[in-house]
Short mmCIF file of C-alpha atoms and ligand atoms in Angstrom, two decimals:
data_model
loop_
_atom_site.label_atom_id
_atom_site.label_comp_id
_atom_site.label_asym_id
_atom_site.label_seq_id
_atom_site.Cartn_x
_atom_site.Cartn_y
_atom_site.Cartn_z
CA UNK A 1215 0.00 0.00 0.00
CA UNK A 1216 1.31 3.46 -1.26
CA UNK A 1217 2.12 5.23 1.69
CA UNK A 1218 -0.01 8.30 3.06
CA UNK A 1219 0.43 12.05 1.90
CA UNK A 1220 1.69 12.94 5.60
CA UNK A 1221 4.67 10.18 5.53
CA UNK A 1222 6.56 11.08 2.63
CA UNK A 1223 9.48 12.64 3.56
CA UNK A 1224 10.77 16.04 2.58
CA UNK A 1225 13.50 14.86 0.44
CA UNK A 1226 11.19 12.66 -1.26
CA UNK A 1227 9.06 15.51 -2.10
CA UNK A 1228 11.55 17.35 -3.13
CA UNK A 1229 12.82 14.53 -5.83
CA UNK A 1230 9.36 13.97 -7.03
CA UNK A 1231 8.93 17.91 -7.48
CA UNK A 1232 12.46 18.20 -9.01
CA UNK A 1233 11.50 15.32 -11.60
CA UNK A 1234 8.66 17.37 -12.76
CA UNK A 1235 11.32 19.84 -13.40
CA UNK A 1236 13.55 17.56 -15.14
CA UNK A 1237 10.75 15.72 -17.58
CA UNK A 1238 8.80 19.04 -18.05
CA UNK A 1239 10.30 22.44 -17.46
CA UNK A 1240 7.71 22.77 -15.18
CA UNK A 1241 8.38 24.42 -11.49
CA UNK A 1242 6.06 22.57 -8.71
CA UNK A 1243 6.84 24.70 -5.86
CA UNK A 1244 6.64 22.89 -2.37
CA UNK A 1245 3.04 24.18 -1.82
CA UNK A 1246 1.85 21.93 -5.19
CA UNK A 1247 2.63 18.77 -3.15
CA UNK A 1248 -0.52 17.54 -2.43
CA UNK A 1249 -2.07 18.27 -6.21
CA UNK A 1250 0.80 16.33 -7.58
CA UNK A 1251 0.39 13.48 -4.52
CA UNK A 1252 -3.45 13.27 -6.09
CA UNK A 1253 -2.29 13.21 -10.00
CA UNK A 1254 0.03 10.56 -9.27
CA UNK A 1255 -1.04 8.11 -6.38
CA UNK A 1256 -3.42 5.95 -8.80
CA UNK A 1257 -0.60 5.67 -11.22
CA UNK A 1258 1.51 4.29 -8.03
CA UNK A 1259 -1.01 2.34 -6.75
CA UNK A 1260 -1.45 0.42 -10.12
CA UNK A 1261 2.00 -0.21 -10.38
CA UNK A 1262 1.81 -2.12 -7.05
CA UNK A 1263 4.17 -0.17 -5.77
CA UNK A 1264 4.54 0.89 -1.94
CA UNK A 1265 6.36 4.36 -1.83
CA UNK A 1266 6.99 7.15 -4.01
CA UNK A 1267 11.28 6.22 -3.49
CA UNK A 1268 10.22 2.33 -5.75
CA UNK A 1269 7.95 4.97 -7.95
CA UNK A 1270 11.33 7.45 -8.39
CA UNK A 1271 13.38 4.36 -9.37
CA UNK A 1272 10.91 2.67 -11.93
CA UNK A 1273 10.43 6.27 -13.11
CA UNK A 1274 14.24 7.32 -13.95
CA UNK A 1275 14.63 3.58 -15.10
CA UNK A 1276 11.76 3.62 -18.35
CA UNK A 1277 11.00 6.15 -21.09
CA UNK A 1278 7.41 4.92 -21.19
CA UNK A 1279 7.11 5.63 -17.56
CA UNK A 1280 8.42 9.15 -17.98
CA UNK A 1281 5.26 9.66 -21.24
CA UNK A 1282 2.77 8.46 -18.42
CA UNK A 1283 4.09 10.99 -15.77
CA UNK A 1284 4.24 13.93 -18.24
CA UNK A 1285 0.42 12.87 -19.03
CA UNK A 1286 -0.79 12.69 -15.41
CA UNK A 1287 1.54 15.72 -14.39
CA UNK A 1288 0.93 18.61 -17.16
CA UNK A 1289 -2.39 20.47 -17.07
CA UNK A 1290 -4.23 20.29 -19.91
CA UNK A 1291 -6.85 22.75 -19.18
CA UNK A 1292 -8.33 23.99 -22.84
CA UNK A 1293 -10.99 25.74 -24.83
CA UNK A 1294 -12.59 26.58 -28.92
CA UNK A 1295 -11.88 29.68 -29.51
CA UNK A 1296 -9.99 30.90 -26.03
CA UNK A 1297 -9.48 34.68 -25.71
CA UNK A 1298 -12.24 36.11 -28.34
CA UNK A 1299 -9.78 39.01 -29.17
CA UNK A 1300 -7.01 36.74 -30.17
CA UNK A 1301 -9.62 35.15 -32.91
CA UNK A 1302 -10.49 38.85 -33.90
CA UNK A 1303 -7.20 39.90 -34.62
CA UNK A 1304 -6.26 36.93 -36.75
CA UNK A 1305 -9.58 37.46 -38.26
CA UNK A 1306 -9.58 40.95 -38.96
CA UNK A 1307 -5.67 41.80 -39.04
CA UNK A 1308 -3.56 38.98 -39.48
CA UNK A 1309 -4.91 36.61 -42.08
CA UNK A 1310 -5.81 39.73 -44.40
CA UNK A 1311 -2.15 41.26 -44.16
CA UNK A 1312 -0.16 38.42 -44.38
CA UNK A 1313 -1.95 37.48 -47.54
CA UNK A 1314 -1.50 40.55 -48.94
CA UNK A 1315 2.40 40.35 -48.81
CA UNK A 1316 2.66 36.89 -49.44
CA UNK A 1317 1.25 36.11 -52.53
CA UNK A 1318 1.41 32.84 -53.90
CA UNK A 1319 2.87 31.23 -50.36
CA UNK A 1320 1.26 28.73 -47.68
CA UNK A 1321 1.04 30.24 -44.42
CA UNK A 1322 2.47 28.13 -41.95
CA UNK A 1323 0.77 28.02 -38.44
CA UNK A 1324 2.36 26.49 -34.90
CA UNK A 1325 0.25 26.15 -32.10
CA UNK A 1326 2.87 25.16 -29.22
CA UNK A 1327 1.52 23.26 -26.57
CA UNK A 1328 -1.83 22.79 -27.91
CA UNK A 1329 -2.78 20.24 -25.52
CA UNK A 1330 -5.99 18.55 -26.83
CA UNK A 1331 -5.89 19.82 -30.01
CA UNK A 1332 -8.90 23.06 -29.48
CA UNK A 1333 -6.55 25.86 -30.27
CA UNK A 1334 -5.61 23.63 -33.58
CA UNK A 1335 -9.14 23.50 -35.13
CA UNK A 1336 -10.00 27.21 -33.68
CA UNK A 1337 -6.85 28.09 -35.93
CA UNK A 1338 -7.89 25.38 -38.81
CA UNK A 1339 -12.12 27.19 -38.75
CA UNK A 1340 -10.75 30.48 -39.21
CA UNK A 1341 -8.32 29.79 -41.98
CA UNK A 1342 -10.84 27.83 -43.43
CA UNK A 1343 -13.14 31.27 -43.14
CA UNK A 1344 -10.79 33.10 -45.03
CA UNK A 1345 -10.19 30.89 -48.09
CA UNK A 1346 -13.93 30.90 -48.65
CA UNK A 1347 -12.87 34.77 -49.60
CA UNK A 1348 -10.06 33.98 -50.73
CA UNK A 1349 -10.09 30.57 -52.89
CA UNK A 1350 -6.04 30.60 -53.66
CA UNK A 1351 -5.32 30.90 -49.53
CA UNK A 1352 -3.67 27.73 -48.55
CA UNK A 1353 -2.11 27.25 -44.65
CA UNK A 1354 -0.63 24.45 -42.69
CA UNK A 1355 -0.77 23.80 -38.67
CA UNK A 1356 1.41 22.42 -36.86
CA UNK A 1357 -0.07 21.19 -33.44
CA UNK A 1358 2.36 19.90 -30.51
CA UNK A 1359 2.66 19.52 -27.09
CA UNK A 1360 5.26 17.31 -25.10
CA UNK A 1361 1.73 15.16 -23.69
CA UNK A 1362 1.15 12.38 -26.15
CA UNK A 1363 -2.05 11.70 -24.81
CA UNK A 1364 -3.30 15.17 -25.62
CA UNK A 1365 -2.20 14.96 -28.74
CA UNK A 1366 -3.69 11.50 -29.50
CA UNK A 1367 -7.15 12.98 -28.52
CA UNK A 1368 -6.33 16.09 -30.66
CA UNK A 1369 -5.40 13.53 -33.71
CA UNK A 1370 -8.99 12.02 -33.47
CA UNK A 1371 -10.74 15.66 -33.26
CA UNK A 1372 -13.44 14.08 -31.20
CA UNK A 1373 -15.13 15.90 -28.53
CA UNK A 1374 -17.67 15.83 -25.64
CA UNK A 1375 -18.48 17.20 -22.86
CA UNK A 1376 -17.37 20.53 -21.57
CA UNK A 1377 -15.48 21.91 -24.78
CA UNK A 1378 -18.09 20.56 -27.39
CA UNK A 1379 -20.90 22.67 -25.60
CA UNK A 1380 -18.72 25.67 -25.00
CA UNK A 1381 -18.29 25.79 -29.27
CA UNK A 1382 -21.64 24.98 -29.05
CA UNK A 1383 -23.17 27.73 -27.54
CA UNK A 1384 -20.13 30.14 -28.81
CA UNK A 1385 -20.24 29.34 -32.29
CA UNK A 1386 -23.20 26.77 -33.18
CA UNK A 1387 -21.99 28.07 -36.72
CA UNK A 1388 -18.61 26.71 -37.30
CA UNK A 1389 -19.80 23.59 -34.99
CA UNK A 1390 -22.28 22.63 -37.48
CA UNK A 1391 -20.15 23.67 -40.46
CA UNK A 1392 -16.82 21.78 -39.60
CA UNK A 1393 -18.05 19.01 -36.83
CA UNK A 1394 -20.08 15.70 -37.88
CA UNK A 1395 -22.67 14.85 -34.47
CA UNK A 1396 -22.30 11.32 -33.60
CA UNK A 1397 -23.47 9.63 -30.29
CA UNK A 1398 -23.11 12.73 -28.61
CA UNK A 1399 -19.62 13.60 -29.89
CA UNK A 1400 -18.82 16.12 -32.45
CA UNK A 1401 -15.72 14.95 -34.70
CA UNK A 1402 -13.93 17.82 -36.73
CA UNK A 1403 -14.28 17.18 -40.14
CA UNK A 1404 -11.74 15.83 -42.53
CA UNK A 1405 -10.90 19.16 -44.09
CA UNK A 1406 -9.50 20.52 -40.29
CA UNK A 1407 -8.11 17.44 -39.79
CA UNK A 1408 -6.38 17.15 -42.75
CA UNK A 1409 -4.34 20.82 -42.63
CA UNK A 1410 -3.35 20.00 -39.01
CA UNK A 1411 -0.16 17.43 -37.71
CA UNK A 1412 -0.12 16.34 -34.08
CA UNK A 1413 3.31 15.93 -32.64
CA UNK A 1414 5.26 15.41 -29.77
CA UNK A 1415 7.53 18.66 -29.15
CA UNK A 1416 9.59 19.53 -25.81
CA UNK A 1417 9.43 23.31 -26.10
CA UNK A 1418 12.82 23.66 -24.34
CA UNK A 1419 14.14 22.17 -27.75
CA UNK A 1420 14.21 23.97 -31.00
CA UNK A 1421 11.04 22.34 -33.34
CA UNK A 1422 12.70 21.08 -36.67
CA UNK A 1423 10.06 21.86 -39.19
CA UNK A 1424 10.46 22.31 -43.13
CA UNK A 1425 9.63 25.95 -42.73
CA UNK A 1426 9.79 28.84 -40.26
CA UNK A 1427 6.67 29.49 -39.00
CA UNK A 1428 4.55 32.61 -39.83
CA UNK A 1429 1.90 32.53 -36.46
CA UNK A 1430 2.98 30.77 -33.16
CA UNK A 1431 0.20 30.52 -30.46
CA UNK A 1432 2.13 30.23 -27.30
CA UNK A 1433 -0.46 30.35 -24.97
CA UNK A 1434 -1.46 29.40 -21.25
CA UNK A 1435 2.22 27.15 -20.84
CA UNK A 1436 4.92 29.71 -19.94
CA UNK A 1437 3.00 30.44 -16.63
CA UNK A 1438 4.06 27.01 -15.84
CA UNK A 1439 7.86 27.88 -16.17
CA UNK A 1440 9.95 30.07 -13.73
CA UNK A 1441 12.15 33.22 -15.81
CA UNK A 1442 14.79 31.31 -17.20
CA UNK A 1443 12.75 28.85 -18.17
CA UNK A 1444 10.55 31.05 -20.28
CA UNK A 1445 13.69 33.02 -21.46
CA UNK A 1446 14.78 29.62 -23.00
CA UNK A 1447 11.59 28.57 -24.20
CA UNK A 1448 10.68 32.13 -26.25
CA UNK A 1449 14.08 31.91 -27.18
CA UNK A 1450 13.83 28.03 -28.93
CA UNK A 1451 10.38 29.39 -30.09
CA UNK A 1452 11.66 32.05 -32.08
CA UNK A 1453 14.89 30.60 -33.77
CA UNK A 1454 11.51 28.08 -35.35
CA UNK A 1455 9.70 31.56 -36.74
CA UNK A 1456 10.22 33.65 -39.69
CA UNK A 1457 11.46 37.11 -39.42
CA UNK A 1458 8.23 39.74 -39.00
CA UNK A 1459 5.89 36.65 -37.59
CA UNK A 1460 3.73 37.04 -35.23
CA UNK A 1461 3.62 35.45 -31.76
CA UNK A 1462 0.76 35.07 -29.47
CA UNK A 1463 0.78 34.54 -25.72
CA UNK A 1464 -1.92 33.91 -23.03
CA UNK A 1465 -3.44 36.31 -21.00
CA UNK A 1466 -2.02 36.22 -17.80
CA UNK A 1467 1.26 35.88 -19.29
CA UNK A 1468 4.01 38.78 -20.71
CA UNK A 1469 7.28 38.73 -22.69
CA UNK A 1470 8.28 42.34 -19.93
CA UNK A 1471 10.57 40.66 -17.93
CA UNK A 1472 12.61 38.33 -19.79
CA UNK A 1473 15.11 38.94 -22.88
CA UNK A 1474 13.11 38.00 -26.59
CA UNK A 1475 13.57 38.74 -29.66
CA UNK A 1476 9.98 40.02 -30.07
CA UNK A 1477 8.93 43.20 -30.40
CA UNK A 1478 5.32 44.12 -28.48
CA UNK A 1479 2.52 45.14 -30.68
CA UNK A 1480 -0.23 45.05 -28.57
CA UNK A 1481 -1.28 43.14 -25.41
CA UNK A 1482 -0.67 39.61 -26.12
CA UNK A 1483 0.64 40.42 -29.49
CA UNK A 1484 4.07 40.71 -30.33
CA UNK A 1485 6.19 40.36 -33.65
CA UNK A 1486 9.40 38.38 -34.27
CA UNK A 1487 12.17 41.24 -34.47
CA UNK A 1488 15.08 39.51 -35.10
CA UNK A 1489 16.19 39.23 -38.97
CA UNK A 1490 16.80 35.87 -40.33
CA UNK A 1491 19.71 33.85 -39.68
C1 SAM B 1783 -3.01 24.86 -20.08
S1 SAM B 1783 -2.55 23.98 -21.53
C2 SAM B 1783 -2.68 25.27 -22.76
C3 SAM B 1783 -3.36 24.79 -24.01
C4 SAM B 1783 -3.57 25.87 -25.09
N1 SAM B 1783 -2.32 26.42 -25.53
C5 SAM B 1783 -4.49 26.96 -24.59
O1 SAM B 1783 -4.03 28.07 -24.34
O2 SAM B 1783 -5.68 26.71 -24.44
C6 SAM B 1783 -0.78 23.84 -21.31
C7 SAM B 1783 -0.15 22.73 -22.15
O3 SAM B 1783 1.27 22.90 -22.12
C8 SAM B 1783 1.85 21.63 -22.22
N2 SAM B 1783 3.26 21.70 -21.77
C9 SAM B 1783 3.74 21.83 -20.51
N3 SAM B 1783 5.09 21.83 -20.51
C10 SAM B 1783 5.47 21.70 -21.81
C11 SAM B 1783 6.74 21.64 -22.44
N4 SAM B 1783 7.89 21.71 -21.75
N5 SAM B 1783 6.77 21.49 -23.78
C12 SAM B 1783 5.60 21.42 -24.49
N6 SAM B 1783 4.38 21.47 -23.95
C13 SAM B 1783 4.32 21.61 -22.60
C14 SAM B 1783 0.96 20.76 -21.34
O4 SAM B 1783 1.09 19.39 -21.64
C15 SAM B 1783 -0.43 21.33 -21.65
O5 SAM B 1783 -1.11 20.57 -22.60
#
């Protein structure tokens, strides 16, 4: 039997928290014990094992192990649509501009840590809105997250529950246009699906992708990261974007107080300053 919250010792704490660190980037301060005690004593438990020092060992000791941990340890928390400004801007700003100067070209969209795949098919429904003006518009996503079983859930574009019904009552529109019903599920249709690539991506490492991207949705992760942590992250981010793209973070999150490469263009908005390498 796993032993209680109350008798595991401070150092063991301490190397649990740390290995968060170590898999994810992630800081779990001391306080985030007991949520990370609840994500992870099943996981223990099923493994038969009687302390979190046999769970440290079998952890260090088995890539698949680590993939499990990084699923039960991230938060995956998600939304259609998040931030309605975000989706106006794009709308209204971005997708007309960079079509303007870039005749001819496929627009190449990232969205970094894109958990269950939302963010994706919000991007995919609004570039598919702007090729119905503009029948020549072509774009490509690239959806990743360092979860796999996020992404697998993103990859079959099925949902229920709680994110179906917010689209639902946000935009009934685009759920009936790009979604097929079935038992209760909506699945995004094969046009979405098809523009978009689920894949397993550490953001501390540089993405290797056939083109620099032109949009990067960084959104809702590097509050999970301490300074230097988001300094290297923006920074890995950026060396994967083309000079003059655009990079969007979350709300409660700011470029202010670390070093970029991005210059701000309005809240949440900033563009790539650096010229190519
Ligand atoms: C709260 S969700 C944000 C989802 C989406 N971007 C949004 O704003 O709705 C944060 C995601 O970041 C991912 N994540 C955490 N650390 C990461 C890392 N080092 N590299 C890539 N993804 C990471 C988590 O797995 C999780 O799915």
């Amino acid at each position: 039997m796993l032993t209680t919250e109350a008798i595991v010792g401070p150092d063991t704490r301490q190397a649990m928290l740390a290995r968060v660190h170590r898999y994810t980037g992630i800081v779990m301060a001391e306080r985030k014990w007991t949520l990370l005690h609840g994500r992870l004593r099943r996981r223990v438990q099923e493994l038969q094992l009687r302390s979190y020092d046999e769970y440290l060992a079998v952890l260090d000791g088995s890539k698949d192990e680590v993939a499990r941990f990084i699923d039960l340890v991230t938060t995956n928390e998600t939304s259609f649509f998040r931030t309605a400004r975000v989706w106006q801007y794009l709308t209204d700003d971005f997708f007309p501009g960079w079509y303007r100067s870039n005749p001819g070209k496929t627009m190449t969209i990232w969205s970094a840590a894109a958990s269950t795949g939302e963010e994706a098919y919000s991007l995919a429904m609004t570039a598919e809105e702007f090729r119905l003006k503009h029948r020549d518009f072509t774009y490509r996503i690239m959806a990743t997250d360092i979860a796999q079983g996020v992404l697998d859930v993103g990859a079959a574009g099925i949902y229920r529950g709680r994110n179906a019904e917010g689209l639902k009552h946000s935009r009934q529109d685009m759920l009936e246009k790009y979604f097929e019903c079935r038992d209760n599920a909506y699945r995004a249709s094969s046009l979405l699906r098809g523009n978009i690539t689920f894949r397993q991506h550490n953001l501390y490492q540089t993405l290797v992708a056939a083109n620099r991207f032109d949009l990067v949705l960084l959104r809702n992760v590097l509050i999970y990261f301490d300074e230097t942590g988001q300094e290297a992250v923006v920074d890995a981010v950026r060396r994967s974007m083309a000079p003059n793209s655009v990079l969007i973070i979350g709300e409660s999150e700011s470029l202010h107080r670390i070093r970029s490469g991005f210059a701000f263009q309005q809240p949440l908005i900033y563009r790539n300053a650096v010229p190519s390498t």
